[in-house]
Coordinates of C-alpha atoms in Angstrom, one line a residue:
M69 CA 0.8 20.7 -10.8
S70 CA 1.5 23.4 -8.8
E71 CA 1.3 24.1 -5.7
A72 CA -1.5 26.3 -5.4
A73 CA -3.7 23.6 -7.2
F74 CA -2.4 21.0 -4.8
R75 CA -3.5 22.7 -2.1
S76 CA -7.1 23.5 -3.4
L77 CA -7.2 19.8 -4.1
Y78 CA -6.2 19.5 -0.7
R79 CA -8.9 21.4 0.7
Q80 CA -11.4 20.0 -1.2
L81 CA -10.3 16.3 -0.4
R82 CA -10.0 16.8 3.2
E83 CA -13.6 18.6 3.4
Q84 CA -15.0 15.6 1.9
A85 CA -13.4 13.0 4.1
L86 CA -14.6 14.9 7.2
D87 CA -18.5 14.5 5.7
G88 CA -17.6 10.7 5.5
P89 CA -19.2 7.9 7.8
D90 CA -16.8 8.1 10.5
P91 CA -14.2 10.7 10.3
G92 CA -12.5 9.3 13.2
R93 CA -11.5 6.3 11.7
G94 CA -10.9 7.7 7.9
A95 CA -11.5 5.8 5.1
L96 CA -12.3 2.4 6.9
G97 CA -15.8 4.0 7.8
H98 CA -16.7 3.1 4.0
L99 CA -16.0 -0.6 4.9
T100 CA -19.0 -1.6 6.5
P101 CA -19.9 -4.8 8.3
E102 CA -22.1 -5.7 5.1
R103 CA -19.4 -5.0 2.6
V104 CA -17.2 -7.5 4.8
V105 CA -20.0 -9.7 4.5
A106 CA -20.4 -9.0 0.8
A107 CA -16.4 -9.8 0.3
A108 CA -16.5 -13.1 1.5
T109 CA -18.7 -14.4 -1.6
E110 CA -15.6 -13.4 -3.5
V111 CA -13.9 -16.8 -2.8
R112 CA -15.1 -19.2 -5.0
A113 CA -11.8 -21.2 -6.1
G114 CA -10.2 -21.6 -2.6
R115 CA -6.8 -20.4 -3.7
T116 CA -4.7 -18.0 -1.9
V117 CA -2.0 -15.6 -2.8
S118 CA 0.5 -13.8 -1.0
L119 CA 0.8 -9.8 -2.5
A120 CA 4.0 -9.1 -0.1
A121 CA 7.7 -9.3 -1.3
P122 CA 10.1 -11.4 0.8
L123 CA 12.1 -9.5 3.2
E124 CA 15.4 -8.2 2.1
T125 CA 18.2 -8.4 4.2
T126 CA 21.3 -7.7 1.9
P127 CA 21.9 -3.6 1.2
G128 CA 21.1 -2.1 -2.4
P129 CA 20.5 0.8 -4.0
D130 CA 16.8 1.1 -2.9
D131 CA 17.8 -0.3 0.6
P132 CA 20.5 0.7 2.2
Q133 CA 19.1 0.1 5.8
P134 CA 17.9 -3.8 5.0
A135 CA 16.0 -5.8 7.6
T136 CA 18.3 -7.5 9.6
H137 CA 17.8 -11.5 10.7
R138 CA 20.5 -13.1 13.0
M139 CA 19.7 -16.2 14.8
T140 CA 19.9 -16.0 18.8
A141 CA 20.0 -19.9 19.1
P142 CA 20.7 -22.6 19.0
A143 CA 24.3 -21.9 20.7
P144 CA 27.2 -23.8 18.2
G145 CA 27.1 -27.5 18.8
E146 CA 24.1 -27.2 20.9
A147 CA 21.6 -28.7 17.8
D148 CA 23.6 -32.2 17.9
A149 CA 23.0 -32.7 21.6
P150 CA 20.7 -35.0 23.4
G151 CA 17.4 -33.3 24.7
L152 CA 15.1 -30.6 23.9
H153 CA 16.6 -27.4 22.2
F154 CA 14.9 -24.2 20.1
A155 CA 16.0 -22.7 17.0
L156 CA 15.5 -18.7 17.6
D157 CA 15.7 -15.6 15.7
R158 CA 15.6 -11.9 15.6
F159 CA 14.1 -9.4 13.1
A160 CA 14.4 -5.5 13.0
M161 CA 13.4 -3.3 10.0
N162 CA 12.9 0.3 8.8
V163 CA 9.5 -0.1 8.4
H164 CA 8.9 2.9 5.7
G165 CA 11.7 2.1 3.4
D166 CA 12.0 1.4 -0.1
A167 CA 11.7 -2.1 -0.8
D168 CA 10.0 -4.3 1.9
S169 CA 6.1 -4.1 1.9
H170 CA 4.5 -2.3 4.3
L171 CA 1.2 -0.4 5.7
D172 CA 1.7 3.1 6.4
A173 CA -0.5 4.3 9.6
L174 CA -2.6 7.2 9.4
C175 CA 0.1 9.1 11.9
H176 CA 2.9 8.7 9.7
V177 CA 1.8 11.6 7.4
M178 CA 2.6 15.1 8.7
F179 CA 1.3 18.1 6.4
D180 CA 1.3 21.7 7.3
G181 CA 1.8 20.5 11.7
E182 CA -1.1 18.0 11.3
L183 CA -2.1 14.7 10.8
Y184 CA -5.4 12.9 9.4
G185 CA -8.2 15.0 10.7
G186 CA -6.5 17.8 12.2
V187 CA -5.1 15.7 14.5
P188 CA -1.8 17.8 16.1
A189 CA 1.5 16.5 14.7
S190 CA 3.0 17.1 17.9
S191 CA 1.3 13.7 18.8
V192 CA 4.2 12.0 17.8
T193 CA 7.2 12.0 19.8
P194 CA 10.1 10.7 20.6
D195 CA 8.2 7.9 22.9
G196 CA 6.0 6.9 19.5
A197 CA 2.7 8.0 18.2
G198 CA 0.0 9.1 20.2
A199 CA -3.0 9.0 17.9
L200 CA -3.6 7.3 14.5
T201 CA -1.3 4.8 15.0
S202 CA -1.2 1.3 13.3
D203 CA -3.3 0.0 16.4
L204 CA -6.3 1.5 14.4
V205 CA -6.0 -1.3 12.1
R206 CA -5.5 -3.7 14.8
D207 CA -8.5 -6.0 14.0
G208 CA -7.4 -6.1 10.2
I209 CA -8.8 -4.9 7.2
V210 CA -10.9 -7.4 5.1
G211 CA -12.7 -6.4 2.2
R212 CA -12.7 -6.7 -1.5
G213 CA -9.9 -6.3 -3.2
V214 CA -9.4 -5.1 -6.8
L215 CA -6.5 -5.1 -8.8
L216 CA -5.8 -2.6 -11.8
D217 CA -2.7 -3.8 -14.0
V218 CA -1.8 -0.8 -15.8
P219 CA 1.3 -2.4 -17.5
R220 CA -1.0 -4.7 -18.8
L221 CA -3.4 -2.0 -20.2
R222 CA -0.5 -0.2 -21.6
Q223 CA 0.7 -3.4 -23.3
V224 CA 4.1 -3.0 -21.7
P225 CA 5.8 -5.2 -19.0
W226 CA 6.3 -2.1 -16.5
L227 CA 6.0 1.6 -16.4
E228 CA 9.1 3.4 -16.5
P229 CA 10.3 5.2 -13.4
G230 CA 8.9 9.1 -13.1
D231 CA 5.8 7.8 -15.4
H232 CA 2.6 8.7 -13.9
V233 CA -0.8 6.7 -13.6
T234 CA -4.0 8.7 -14.4
A235 CA -7.6 8.9 -13.2
D236 CA -7.9 8.0 -17.1
D237 CA -5.9 5.3 -16.5
L238 CA -7.5 3.6 -13.8
V239 CA -11.0 4.0 -15.4
A240 CA -9.7 2.4 -18.7
A241 CA -8.1 -0.5 -16.7
E242 CA -11.4 -1.1 -14.8
A243 CA -13.3 -1.5 -18.6
A244 CA -10.3 -3.8 -19.8
Q245 CA -10.7 -5.9 -16.4
G246 CA -14.3 -6.0 -16.7
V247 CA -14.5 -4.9 -12.9
T248 CA -15.4 -1.5 -11.3
V249 CA -13.9 0.0 -7.8
G250 CA -16.7 0.3 -5.8
P251 CA -17.3 1.6 -1.9
G252 CA -15.2 0.0 0.6
D253 CA -13.1 -1.9 -1.7
L254 CA -9.3 -2.3 -1.2
L255 CA -7.7 -0.6 -4.4
F256 CA -4.2 -2.3 -5.9
V257 CA -2.4 -0.5 -8.7
R258 CA 0.2 -2.1 -10.5
V259 CA 2.8 -0.1 -12.1
G260 CA 5.1 -3.3 -12.7
H261 CA 7.9 -2.2 -10.0
R262 CA 8.8 -5.4 -9.0
R263 CA 9.2 -7.1 -12.2
R264 CA 11.2 -4.4 -13.4
R265 CA 13.2 -4.9 -10.4
R266 CA 13.5 -8.2 -10.9
S267 CA 14.4 -8.1 -14.6
L268 CA 17.1 -5.2 -14.6
G269 CA 18.0 -4.9 -11.0
A270 CA 17.3 -2.9 -7.8
W271 CA 18.2 1.1 -8.2
N272 CA 17.6 4.3 -6.3
A273 CA 13.9 4.0 -6.2
A274 CA 13.9 7.0 -3.5
Q275 CA 14.9 9.4 -7.1
A276 CA 13.1 7.8 -9.7
R277 CA 10.1 5.3 -9.6
A278 CA 6.5 5.4 -11.6
G279 CA 3.3 6.0 -9.0
L280 CA 0.0 7.7 -9.0
H281 CA -0.5 11.2 -10.3
P282 CA -2.1 13.3 -7.7
A283 CA -4.7 14.3 -10.0
A284 CA -6.0 10.6 -9.8
V285 CA -6.5 10.6 -6.2
P286 CA -10.3 12.2 -6.5
F287 CA -10.8 8.7 -8.4
L288 CA -10.2 6.9 -4.9
A289 CA -12.6 10.1 -3.2
E290 CA -15.4 9.2 -5.9
R291 CA -15.0 5.6 -5.2
R292 CA -15.1 5.5 -1.2
V293 CA -12.0 3.3 -1.4
T294 CA -11.1 2.1 2.0
A295 CA -7.3 1.2 1.4
L296 CA -4.8 1.7 -1.6
G297 CA -1.7 -0.6 -2.3
S298 CA 1.2 -0.2 -4.8
D299 CA 4.1 -2.3 -5.9
G300 CA 5.8 0.8 -5.6
N301 CA 5.4 3.6 -3.3
N302 CA 2.1 4.9 -4.3
D303 CA 4.0 8.4 -5.2
T304 CA 6.2 9.1 -8.2
A305 CA 9.1 10.6 -8.1
P306 CA 10.6 12.6 -9.0
S307 CA 7.3 14.5 -7.3
A308 CA 4.6 15.7 -9.7
V309 CA 4.5 18.6 -7.5
A310 CA 7.7 20.2 -7.0
E311 CA 7.0 21.9 -3.6
V312 CA 5.5 19.3 -2.0
P313 CA 7.1 15.3 -1.9
F314 CA 5.0 12.5 -2.0
P315 CA 1.6 14.4 -2.7
V316 CA -0.4 11.4 -3.2
H317 CA 0.7 10.3 0.3
V318 CA -0.4 13.9 1.3
L319 CA -3.9 13.8 -0.3
A320 CA -5.0 9.9 0.1
M321 CA -3.8 9.7 3.9
N322 CA -3.7 13.1 5.2
A323 CA -6.7 14.4 3.7
L324 CA -8.7 11.4 3.0
G325 CA -8.0 9.1 5.9
L326 CA -6.9 6.3 3.6
H327 CA -4.4 4.0 4.7
L328 CA -1.7 3.0 2.2
M329 CA 0.5 -0.4 1.5
D330 CA 3.7 0.4 -0.5
Y331 CA 6.1 -1.7 -2.3
L332 CA 3.3 -4.9 -2.4
N333 CA 3.8 -7.7 -5.1
F334 CA 1.3 -8.6 -7.7
E335 CA 3.7 -10.9 -10.0
E336 CA 2.3 -13.9 -8.2
L337 CA -1.3 -12.6 -8.2
V338 CA -1.7 -11.4 -12.1
P339 CA -1.3 -14.6 -13.4
V340 CA -3.8 -15.9 -11.3
C341 CA -6.5 -13.0 -11.9
A342 CA -5.7 -14.2 -15.6
Q343 CA -6.0 -17.4 -15.4
L344 CA -9.5 -16.7 -13.8
R345 CA -10.4 -14.2 -15.5
R346 CA -11.5 -12.3 -12.5
W347 CA -9.7 -9.3 -11.0
H348 CA -11.4 -8.9 -7.7
F349 CA -10.9 -11.1 -4.5
L350 CA -11.2 -11.5 -1.0
C351 CA -8.7 -9.7 0.5
V352 CA -7.2 -9.8 4.2
V353 CA -4.4 -7.3 5.6
A354 CA -3.6 -8.2 8.9
P355 CA -0.5 -5.9 10.3
L356 CA 1.2 -6.3 13.7
R357 CA -0.4 -5.1 16.7
I358 CA 2.8 -2.5 17.5
P359 CA 1.3 0.0 20.0
A360 CA 2.4 3.6 18.8
A361 CA 3.7 2.6 15.4
T362 CA 3.7 4.6 12.5
G363 CA 3.0 1.6 10.3
S364 CA 4.0 -2.1 9.7
P365 CA 5.4 -4.7 7.5
V366 CA 2.7 -6.4 6.1
N367 CA 1.5 -9.3 4.3
P368 CA -1.6 -9.0 2.8
I369 CA -3.7 -12.3 1.4
A370 CA -5.8 -12.5 -2.0
V371 CA -8.2 -15.2 -1.5
L372 CA -9.9 -16.3 -4.9

């Protein structure tokens, strides 16, 4: 896609988003209380499945700055001593890395000096973000989740790095799986990133990964989805727009106001969906409440 075509699409989607039901909340405005109530009817088998991958604590080619986890108590010899003692630990992580499951707040993506809705990018300071932070979803994102499995559609174990998911792929996956993405849905698109990583080992995902083609983003706008998640980064690398890194992030977050979830894990969900012959479910996304944060580690739960 040329830069000119990308910018034309960006303007079109931005204008469309600002005509939405609640521009100040972005695509969250599509998730009405009535749709949350309807999503609750998705629970039939009483099964819960995590959509997050375990936190990485060992450096790798896709995770040079892994999360750190260290024990702060008990002190040596204290555990066997009489009386009450506590085990204590501390975590720290790079929220927006290429290995751990996380949610991007709308303040994460700056484009041409602005955040979503024309908010000045200067509202993000060294002390934190001043607007559109992860606090916008402090009450969680709860709605109907839909998983579209593109490798299953193409009859391959995973998409190779650099491959693109197109709008035609999404429509074809809907038909093959007997599901239709609708207003307020949380859309999850599987590219097989986690399965490839588990089978072949980690690689530099910042340089090469499968993801959505920017021309697929109008599908998200037309269906009025609330959030988008992938087992990869959502964006393909190398970028489909040579002059614009992360074009899907720019279009989905900065233009449409869609919260993104990157590097999720669908390998435990796929067999459950296949067994139940149902690719839609209640989904509960509960980010940490971190004031002024640009994102959060996240553990979405599918309830079938």
